[in-house]
Short mmCIF file of C-alpha atoms and ligand atoms in Angstrom, two decimals:
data_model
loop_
_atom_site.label_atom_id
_atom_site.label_comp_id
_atom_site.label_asym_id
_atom_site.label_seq_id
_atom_site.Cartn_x
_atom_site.Cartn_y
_atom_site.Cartn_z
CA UNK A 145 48.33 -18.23 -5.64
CA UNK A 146 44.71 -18.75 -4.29
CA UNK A 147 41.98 -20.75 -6.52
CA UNK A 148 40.30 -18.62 -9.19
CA UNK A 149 36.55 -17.65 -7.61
CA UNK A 150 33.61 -18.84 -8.95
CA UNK A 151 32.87 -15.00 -10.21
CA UNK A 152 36.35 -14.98 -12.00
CA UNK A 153 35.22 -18.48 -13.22
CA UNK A 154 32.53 -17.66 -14.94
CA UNK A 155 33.42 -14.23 -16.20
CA UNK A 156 36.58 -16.46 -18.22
CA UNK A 157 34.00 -19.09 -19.49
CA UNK A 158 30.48 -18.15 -19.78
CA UNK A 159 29.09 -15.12 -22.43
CA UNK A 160 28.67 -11.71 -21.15
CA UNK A 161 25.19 -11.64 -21.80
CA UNK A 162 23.85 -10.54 -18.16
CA UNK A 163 26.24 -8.81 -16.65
CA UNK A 164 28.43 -10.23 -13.68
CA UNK A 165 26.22 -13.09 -11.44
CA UNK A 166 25.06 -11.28 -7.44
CA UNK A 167 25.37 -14.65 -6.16
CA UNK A 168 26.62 -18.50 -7.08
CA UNK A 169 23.68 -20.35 -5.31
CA UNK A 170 24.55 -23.70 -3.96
CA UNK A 171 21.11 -25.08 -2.92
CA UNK A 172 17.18 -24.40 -2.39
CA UNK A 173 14.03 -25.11 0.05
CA UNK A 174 10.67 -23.53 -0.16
CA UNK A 175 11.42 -19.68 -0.36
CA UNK A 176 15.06 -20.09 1.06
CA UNK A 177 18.16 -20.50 -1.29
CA UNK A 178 21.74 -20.71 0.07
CA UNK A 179 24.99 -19.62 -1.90
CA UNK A 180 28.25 -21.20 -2.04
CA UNK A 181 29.61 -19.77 1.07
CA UNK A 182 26.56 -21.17 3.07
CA UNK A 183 24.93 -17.78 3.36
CA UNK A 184 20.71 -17.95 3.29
CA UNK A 185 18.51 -15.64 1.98
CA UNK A 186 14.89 -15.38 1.02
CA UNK A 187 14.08 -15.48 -2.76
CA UNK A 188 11.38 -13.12 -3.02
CA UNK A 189 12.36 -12.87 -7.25
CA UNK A 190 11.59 -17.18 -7.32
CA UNK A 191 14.04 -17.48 -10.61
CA UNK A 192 11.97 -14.40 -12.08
CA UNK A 193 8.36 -16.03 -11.57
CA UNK A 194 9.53 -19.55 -12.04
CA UNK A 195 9.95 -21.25 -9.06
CA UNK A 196 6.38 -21.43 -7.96
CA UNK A 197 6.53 -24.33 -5.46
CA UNK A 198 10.13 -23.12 -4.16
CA UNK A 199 12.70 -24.72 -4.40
CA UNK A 200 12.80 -28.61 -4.18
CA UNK A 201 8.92 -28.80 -3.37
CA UNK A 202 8.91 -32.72 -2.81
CA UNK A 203 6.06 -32.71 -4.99
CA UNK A 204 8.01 -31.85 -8.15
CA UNK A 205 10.94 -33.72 -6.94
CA UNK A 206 8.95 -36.57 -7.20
CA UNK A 207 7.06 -36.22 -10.26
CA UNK A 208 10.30 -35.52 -12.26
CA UNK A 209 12.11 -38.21 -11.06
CA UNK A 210 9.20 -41.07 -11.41
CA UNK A 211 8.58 -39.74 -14.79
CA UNK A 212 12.70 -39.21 -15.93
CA UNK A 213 13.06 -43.11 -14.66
CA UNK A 214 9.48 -44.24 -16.38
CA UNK A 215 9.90 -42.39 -19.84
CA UNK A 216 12.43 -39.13 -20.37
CA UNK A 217 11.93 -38.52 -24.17
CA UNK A 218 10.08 -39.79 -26.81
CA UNK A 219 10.46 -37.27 -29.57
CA UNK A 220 7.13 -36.14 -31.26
CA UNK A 221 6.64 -38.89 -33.76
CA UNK A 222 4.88 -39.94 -30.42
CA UNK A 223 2.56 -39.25 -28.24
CA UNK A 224 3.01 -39.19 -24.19
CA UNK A 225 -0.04 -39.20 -21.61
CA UNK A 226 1.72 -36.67 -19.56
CA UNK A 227 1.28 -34.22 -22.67
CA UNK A 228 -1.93 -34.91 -23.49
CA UNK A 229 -3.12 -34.77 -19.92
CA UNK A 230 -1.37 -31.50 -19.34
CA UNK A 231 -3.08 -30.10 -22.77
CA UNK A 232 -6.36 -31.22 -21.80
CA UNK A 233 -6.37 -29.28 -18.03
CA UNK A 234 -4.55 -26.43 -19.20
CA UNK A 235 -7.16 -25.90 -21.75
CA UNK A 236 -9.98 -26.60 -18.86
CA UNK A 237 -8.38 -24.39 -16.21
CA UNK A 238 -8.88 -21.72 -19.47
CA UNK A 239 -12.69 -22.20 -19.31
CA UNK A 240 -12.89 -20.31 -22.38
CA UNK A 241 -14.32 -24.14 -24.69
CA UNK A 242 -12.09 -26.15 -26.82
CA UNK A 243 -8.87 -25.23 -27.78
CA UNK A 244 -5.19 -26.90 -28.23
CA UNK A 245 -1.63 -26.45 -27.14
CA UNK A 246 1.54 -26.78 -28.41
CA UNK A 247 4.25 -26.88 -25.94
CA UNK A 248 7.67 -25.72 -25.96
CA UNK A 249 10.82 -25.17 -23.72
CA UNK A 250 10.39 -21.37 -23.19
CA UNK A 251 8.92 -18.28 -23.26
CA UNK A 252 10.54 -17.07 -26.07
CA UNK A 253 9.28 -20.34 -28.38
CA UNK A 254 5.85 -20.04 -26.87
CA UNK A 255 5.90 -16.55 -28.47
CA UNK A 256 7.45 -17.34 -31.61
CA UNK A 257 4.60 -20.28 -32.15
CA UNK A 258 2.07 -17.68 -31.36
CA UNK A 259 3.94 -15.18 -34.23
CA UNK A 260 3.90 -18.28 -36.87
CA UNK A 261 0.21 -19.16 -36.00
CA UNK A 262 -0.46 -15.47 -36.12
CA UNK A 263 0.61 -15.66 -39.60
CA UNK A 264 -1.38 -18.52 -41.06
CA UNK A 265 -4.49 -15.85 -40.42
CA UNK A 266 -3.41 -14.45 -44.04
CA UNK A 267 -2.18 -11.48 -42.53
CA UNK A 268 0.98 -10.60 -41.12
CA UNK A 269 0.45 -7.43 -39.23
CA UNK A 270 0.59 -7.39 -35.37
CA UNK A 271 0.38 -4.88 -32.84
CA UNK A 272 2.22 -5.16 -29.82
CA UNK A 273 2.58 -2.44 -26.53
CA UNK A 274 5.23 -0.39 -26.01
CA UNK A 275 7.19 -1.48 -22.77
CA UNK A 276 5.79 -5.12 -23.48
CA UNK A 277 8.41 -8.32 -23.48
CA UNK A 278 7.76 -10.84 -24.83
CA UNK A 279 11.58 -12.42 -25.29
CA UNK A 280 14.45 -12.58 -27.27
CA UNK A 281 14.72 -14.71 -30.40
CA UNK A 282 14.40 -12.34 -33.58
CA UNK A 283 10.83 -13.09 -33.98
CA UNK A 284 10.19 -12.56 -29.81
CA UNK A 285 12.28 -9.64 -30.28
CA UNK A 286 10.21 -8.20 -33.34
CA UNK A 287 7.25 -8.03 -30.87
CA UNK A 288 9.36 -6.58 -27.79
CA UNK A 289 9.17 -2.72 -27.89
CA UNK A 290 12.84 -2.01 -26.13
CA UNK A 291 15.10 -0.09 -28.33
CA UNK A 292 18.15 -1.20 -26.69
CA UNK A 293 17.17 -5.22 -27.15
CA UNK A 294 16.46 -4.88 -30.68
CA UNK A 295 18.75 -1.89 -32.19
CA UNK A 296 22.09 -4.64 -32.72
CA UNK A 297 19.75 -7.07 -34.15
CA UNK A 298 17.76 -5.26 -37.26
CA UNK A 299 16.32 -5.51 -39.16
CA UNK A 300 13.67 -7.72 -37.30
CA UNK A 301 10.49 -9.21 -38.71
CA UNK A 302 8.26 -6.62 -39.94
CA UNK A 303 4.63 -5.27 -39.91
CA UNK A 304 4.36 -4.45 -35.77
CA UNK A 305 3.30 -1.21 -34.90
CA UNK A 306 3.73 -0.51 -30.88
CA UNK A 307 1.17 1.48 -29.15
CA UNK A 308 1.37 2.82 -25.80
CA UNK A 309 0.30 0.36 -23.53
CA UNK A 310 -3.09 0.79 -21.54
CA UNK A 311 -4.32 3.20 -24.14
CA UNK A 312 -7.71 1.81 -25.57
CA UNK A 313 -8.34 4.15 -27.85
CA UNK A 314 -4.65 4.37 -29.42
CA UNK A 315 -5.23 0.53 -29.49
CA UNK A 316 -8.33 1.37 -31.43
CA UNK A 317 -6.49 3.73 -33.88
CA UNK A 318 -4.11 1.15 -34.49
CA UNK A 319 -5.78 -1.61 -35.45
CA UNK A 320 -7.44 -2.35 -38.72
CA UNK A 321 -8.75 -5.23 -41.09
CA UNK A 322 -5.23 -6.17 -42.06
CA UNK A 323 -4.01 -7.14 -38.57
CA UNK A 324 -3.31 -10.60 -37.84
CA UNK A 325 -3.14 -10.12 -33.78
CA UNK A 326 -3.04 -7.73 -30.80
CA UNK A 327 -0.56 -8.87 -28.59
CA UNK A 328 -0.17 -7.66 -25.48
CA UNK A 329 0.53 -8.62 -21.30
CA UNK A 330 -2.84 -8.80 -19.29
CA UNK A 331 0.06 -7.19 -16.41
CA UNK A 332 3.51 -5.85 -17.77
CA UNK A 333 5.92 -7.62 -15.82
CA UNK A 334 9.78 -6.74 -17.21
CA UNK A 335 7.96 -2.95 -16.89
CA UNK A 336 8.10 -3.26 -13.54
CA UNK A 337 4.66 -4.83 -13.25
CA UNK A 338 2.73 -2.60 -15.13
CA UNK A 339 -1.44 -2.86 -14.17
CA UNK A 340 -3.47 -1.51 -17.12
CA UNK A 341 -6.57 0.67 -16.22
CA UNK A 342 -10.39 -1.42 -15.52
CA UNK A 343 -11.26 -2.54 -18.65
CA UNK A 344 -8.70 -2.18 -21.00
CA UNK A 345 -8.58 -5.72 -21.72
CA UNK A 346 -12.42 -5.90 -23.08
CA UNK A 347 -11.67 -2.93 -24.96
CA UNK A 348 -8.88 -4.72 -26.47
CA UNK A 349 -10.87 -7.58 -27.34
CA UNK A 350 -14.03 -5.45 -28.92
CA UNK A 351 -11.77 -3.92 -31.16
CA UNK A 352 -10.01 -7.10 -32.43
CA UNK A 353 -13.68 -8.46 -32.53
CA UNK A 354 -14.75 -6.01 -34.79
CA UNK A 355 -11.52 -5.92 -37.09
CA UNK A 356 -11.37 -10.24 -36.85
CA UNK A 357 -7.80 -9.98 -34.96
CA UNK A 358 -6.55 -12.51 -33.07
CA UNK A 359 -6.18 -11.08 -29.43
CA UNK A 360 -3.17 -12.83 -27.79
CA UNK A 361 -2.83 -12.50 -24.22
CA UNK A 362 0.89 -13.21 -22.97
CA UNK A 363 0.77 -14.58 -19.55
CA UNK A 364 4.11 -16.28 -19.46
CA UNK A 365 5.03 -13.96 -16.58
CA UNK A 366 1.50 -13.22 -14.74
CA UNK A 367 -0.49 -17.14 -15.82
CA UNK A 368 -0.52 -20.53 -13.59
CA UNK A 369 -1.52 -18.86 -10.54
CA UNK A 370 1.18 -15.81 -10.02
CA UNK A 371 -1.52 -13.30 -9.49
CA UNK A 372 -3.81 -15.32 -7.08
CA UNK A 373 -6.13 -16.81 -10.55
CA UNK A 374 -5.09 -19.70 -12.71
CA UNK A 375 -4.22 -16.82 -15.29
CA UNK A 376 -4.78 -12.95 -15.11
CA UNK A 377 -6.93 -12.48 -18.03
CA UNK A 378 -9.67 -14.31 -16.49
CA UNK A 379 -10.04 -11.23 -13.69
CA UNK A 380 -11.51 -9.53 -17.02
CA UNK A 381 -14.29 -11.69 -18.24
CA UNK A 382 -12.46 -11.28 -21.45
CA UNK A 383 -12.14 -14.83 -23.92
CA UNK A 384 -8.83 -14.41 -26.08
CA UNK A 385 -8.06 -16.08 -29.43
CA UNK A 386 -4.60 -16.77 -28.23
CA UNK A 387 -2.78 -17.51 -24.59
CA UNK A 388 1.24 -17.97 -24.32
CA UNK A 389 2.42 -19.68 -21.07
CA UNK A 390 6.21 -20.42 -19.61
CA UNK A 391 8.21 -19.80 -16.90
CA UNK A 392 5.94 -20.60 -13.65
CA UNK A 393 3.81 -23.68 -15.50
CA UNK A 394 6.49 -26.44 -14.40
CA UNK A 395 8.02 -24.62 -11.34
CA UNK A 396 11.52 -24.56 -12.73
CA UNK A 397 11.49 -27.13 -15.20
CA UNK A 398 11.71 -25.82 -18.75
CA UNK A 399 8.69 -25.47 -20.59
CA UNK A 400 6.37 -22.90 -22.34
CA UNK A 401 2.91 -23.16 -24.18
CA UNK A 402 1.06 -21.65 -26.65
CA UNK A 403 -2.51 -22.44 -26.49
CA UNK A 404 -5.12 -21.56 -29.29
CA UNK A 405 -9.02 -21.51 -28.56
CA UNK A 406 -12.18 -21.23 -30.69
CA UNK A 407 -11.15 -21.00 -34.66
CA UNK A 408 -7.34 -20.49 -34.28
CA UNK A 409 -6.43 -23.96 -32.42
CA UNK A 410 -6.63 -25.57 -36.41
CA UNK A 411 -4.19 -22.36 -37.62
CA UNK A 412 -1.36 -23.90 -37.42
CA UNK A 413 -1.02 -27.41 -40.00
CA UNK A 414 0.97 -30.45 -40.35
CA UNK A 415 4.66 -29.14 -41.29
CA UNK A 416 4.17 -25.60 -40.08
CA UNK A 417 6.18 -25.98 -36.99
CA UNK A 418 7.98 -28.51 -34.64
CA UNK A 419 10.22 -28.68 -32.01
CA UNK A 420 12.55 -31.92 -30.59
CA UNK A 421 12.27 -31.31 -26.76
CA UNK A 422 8.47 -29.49 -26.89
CA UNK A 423 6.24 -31.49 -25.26
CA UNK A 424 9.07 -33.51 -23.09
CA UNK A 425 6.89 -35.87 -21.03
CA UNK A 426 8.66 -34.80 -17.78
CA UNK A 427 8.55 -31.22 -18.84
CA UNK A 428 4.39 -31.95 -18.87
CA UNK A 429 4.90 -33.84 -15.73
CA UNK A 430 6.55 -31.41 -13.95
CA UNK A 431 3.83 -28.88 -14.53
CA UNK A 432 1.20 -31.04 -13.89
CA UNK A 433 2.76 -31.51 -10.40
CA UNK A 434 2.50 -27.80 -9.89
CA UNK A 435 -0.81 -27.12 -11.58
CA UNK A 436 -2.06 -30.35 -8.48
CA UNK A 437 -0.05 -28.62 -5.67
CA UNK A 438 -1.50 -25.58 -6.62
CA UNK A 439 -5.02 -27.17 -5.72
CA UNK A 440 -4.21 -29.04 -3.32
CA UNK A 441 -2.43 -26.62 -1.29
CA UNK A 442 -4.77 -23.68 -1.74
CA UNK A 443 -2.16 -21.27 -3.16
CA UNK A 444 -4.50 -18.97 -5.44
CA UNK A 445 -6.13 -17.65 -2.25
CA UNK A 446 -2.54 -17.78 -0.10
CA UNK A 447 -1.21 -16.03 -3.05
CA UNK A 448 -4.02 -13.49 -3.05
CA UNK A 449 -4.03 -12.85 0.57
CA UNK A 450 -0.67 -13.15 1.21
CA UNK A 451 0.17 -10.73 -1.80
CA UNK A 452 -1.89 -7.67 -0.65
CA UNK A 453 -0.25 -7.91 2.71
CA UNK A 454 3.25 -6.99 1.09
CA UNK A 455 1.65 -4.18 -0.89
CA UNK A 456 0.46 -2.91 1.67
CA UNK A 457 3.44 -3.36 3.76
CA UNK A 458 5.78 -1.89 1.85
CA UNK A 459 3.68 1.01 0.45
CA UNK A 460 3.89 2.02 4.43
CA UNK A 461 7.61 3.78 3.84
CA UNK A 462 7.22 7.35 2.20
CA UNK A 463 9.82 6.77 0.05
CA UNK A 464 7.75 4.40 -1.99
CA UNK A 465 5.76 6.17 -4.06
CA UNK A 466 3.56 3.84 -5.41
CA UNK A 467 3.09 -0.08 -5.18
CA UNK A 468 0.71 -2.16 -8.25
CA UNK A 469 0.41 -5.61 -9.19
CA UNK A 470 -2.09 -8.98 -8.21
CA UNK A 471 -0.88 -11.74 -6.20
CA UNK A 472 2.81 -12.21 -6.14
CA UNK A 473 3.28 -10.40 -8.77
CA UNK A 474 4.35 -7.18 -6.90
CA UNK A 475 6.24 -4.03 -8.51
CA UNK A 476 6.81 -0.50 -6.68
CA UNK A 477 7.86 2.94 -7.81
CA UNK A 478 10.60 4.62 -5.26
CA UNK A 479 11.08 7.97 -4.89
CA UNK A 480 14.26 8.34 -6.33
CA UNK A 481 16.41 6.08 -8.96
CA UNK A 482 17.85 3.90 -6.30
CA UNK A 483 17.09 0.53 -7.16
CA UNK A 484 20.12 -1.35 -7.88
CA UNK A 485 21.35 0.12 -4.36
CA UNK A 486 17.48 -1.34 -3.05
CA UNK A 487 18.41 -4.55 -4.63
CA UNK A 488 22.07 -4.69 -3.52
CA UNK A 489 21.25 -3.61 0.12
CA UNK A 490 18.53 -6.23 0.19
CA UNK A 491 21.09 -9.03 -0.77
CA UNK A 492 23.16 -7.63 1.69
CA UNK A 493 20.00 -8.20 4.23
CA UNK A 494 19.73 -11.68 2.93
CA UNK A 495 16.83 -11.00 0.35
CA UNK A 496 16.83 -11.61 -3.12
CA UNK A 497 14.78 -8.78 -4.88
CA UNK A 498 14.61 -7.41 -8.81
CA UNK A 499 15.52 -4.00 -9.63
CA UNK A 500 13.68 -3.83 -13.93
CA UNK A 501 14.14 -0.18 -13.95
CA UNK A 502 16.28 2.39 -12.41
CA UNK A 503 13.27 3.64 -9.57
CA UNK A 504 11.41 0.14 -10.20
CA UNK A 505 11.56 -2.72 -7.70
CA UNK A 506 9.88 -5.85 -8.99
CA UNK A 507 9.31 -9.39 -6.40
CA UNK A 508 7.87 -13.10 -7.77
CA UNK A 509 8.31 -14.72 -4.89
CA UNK A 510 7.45 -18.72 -4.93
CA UNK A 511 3.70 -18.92 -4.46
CA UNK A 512 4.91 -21.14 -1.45
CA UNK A 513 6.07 -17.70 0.49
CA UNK A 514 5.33 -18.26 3.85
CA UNK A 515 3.55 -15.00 5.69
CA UNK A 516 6.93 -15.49 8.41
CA UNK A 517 8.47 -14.84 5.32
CA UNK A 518 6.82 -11.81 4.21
CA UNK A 519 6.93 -10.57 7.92
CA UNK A 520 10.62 -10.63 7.77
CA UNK A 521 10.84 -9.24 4.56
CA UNK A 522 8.64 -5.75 5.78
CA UNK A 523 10.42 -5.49 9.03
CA UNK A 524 13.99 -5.62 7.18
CA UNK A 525 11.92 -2.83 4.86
CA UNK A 526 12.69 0.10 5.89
CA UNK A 527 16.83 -0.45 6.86
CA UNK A 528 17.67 -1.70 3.37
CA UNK A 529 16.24 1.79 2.05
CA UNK A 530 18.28 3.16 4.43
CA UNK A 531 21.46 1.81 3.70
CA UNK A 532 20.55 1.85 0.07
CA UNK A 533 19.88 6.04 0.32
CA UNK A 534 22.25 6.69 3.19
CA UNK A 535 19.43 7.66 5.29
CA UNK A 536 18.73 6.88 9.33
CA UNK A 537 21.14 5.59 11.49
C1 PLP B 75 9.95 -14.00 -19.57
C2 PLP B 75 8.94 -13.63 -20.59
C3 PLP B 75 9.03 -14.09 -21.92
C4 PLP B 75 10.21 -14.89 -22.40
O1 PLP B 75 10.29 -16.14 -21.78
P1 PLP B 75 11.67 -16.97 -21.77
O2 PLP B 75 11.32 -18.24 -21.07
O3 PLP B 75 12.68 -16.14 -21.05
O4 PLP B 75 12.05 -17.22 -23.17
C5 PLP B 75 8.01 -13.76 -22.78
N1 PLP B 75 6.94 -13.05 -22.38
C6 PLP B 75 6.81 -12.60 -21.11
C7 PLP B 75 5.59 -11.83 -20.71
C8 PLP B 75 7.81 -12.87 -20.17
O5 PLP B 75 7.70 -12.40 -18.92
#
């Protein structure tokens, strides 16, 4: 009898939450990632817009591991200059005046400190877009319009009315003196990278202006550089009350943020909330690694550049029908409801892609793509849609 597989390994001891695994990755560098039976591929999904640097940028590498053997934990009785530094320039890269952070170890917590603080307003209702994520804890979940996530787990905290997303005016309609916060993505990225029309955001912010609502701007997915700016909102003009970070801030090391500007950094008080690991001081390190390679190594305009070349690329085949996003954040519409197949015959072309929707093909590539990369990527193009349709030769 042969060794169980890894596959038949994990189905007997981890929970079905996501479905089989594609792959059982062995090893990472820059944009490449290698599974367990030595196969490479290019990781244009970059741990779903968390590995910004790649994998095992020396950079990181380094910072974790001088910080892990200097001081790992502390607990937050304590303070830790790595936090306080990292506070202090994500609140600068902002540009929006003073404001404060508290940090977490996901998206998901970022969110649910931005639903408590939301609350000490005096008012408890939000509204949140239809189609948005924001993650998966019940109070993430209360603010995450998918029927299917949130059906099994009602009832969920209350007073959130959805509106389509986009829609100013329905925005408008919505929102009224009793609402605590508009929450919403400044780019929908579980969508399928969803770009709202020119100037919904300032729309958004006039009307929680006018009805004193927080406006909270969710850039865990789209912020720290994804979309070729240190965070998407700022493409607007537009100053929110309220900005949630994760995923790409420490390039694979767990950690999220919720920072609060103007009035609404003092909302949340002594004994309101906590967290053990929030604020880890090699979490903070981590990110300020990536937040200095990010500078250093020019990656907002690589990312921009580099980012409407694959648009462009791959809007070249007619059977994509449309292609949106900013940066690395890429998503395209095909013409038919073939993306698993997309995503499967990618794999099978040594690319790792993201199929959010049946038609929908999402990449977050590191910001450390190389354009050889990309290249490769848009010449392999057009053969995995044909063996995902069953077209050409
Ligand atoms: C991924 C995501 C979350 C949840 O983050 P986790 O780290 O998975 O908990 C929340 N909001 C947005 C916009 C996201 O993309």
């Amino acid at each position: 009898m042969s060794a169980p597989s890894y596959g038949e390994r994990y189905a007997a001891s981890l929970m079905n939450t996501f479905g089989p695994p594609k792959l059982t990755l062995a090893r990472g560098a820059g944009a490449h990632v290698w599974d367990t039976d030595g196969k490479e591929y290019v990781d244009l999904l970059g741990g779903i817009a968390v590995n910004a640097l790649g994998h095992a940028h020396p950079a990181l590498v380094s910072a974790v591991t001088e910080q892990m053997s200097t001081l790992g934990h502390v607990s937050n009785f304590f303070a830790t200059t790595p936090q306080i530094t990292l506070a202090e320039r994500l609140v600068s890269l902002l540009g929006h005046g003073p404001g404060k952070v508290f940090f977490t170890n996901s998206g998901t917590e970022a969110v649910e400190a931005g639903f408590k603080l939301s609350r000490r307003t005096g008012r408890t209702h939000v509204v949140a877009m239809e189609g948005g994520f924001h993650g998966r804890s019940m109070g993430a979940l209360a603010l995450t319009s998918k029927d299917a996530y949130r059906t099994p787990f009602e009832p969920l905290p209350g007073h959130v009315t959805f509106v389509p997303y986009g829609d100013a005016e329905a925005l408008a309609a919505a929102v009224t003196d009793e609402t605590a916060a508009v929450l919403l993505e400044p780019i929908q990225g579980e969508a399928g990278v969803v770009v709202p029309p020119e100037g919904y955001l300032v729309a958004a912010r006039e009307t929680c202006s006018r009805h004193g609502a927080l406006l909270w701007v969710d850039e865990i997915q789209t912020g720290t550089g994804r979309t070729g700016l240190w965070f998407e909102h700022l493409r607007s003009g537009v100053v929110p009350d309220v900005v949630t970070l994760a995923k790409g801030l420490a390039g694979g090391f767990p950690i999220g943020a919720c920072i609060a500007l103007g009035a609404a950094a003092d909302l949340l008080q002594p004994g309101n909330h906590g967290t053990t690991f929030g604020g880890n001081p090699v979490a903070c390190a981590a990110a300020l690694a990536v937040l200095d390679t990010i500078e250093a190594e020019g990656l907002l305009e690589h990312v921009t550049v580099l980012g409407q070349k694959i648009r462009d690329g791959l809007a070249a085949d007619p059977r994509v029908v449309e292609v949106r996003g900013e940066g690395l954040l890429i998503g395209l519409d095909l013409s038919t409801d073939v993306s698993a197949e997309v995503a499967a015959a990618a794999l099978d072309a040594g690319f790792i892609v993201n199929n959010p929707t049946p038609a929908r093909i999402r990449l977050a590539p590191p910001l450390v793509l190389t354009a050889d990369d990309a290249d490769a990527f848009l010449q392999a193009w057009p053969g995995i849609l044909d063996a995902a349709t069953g077209e050409g030769s």
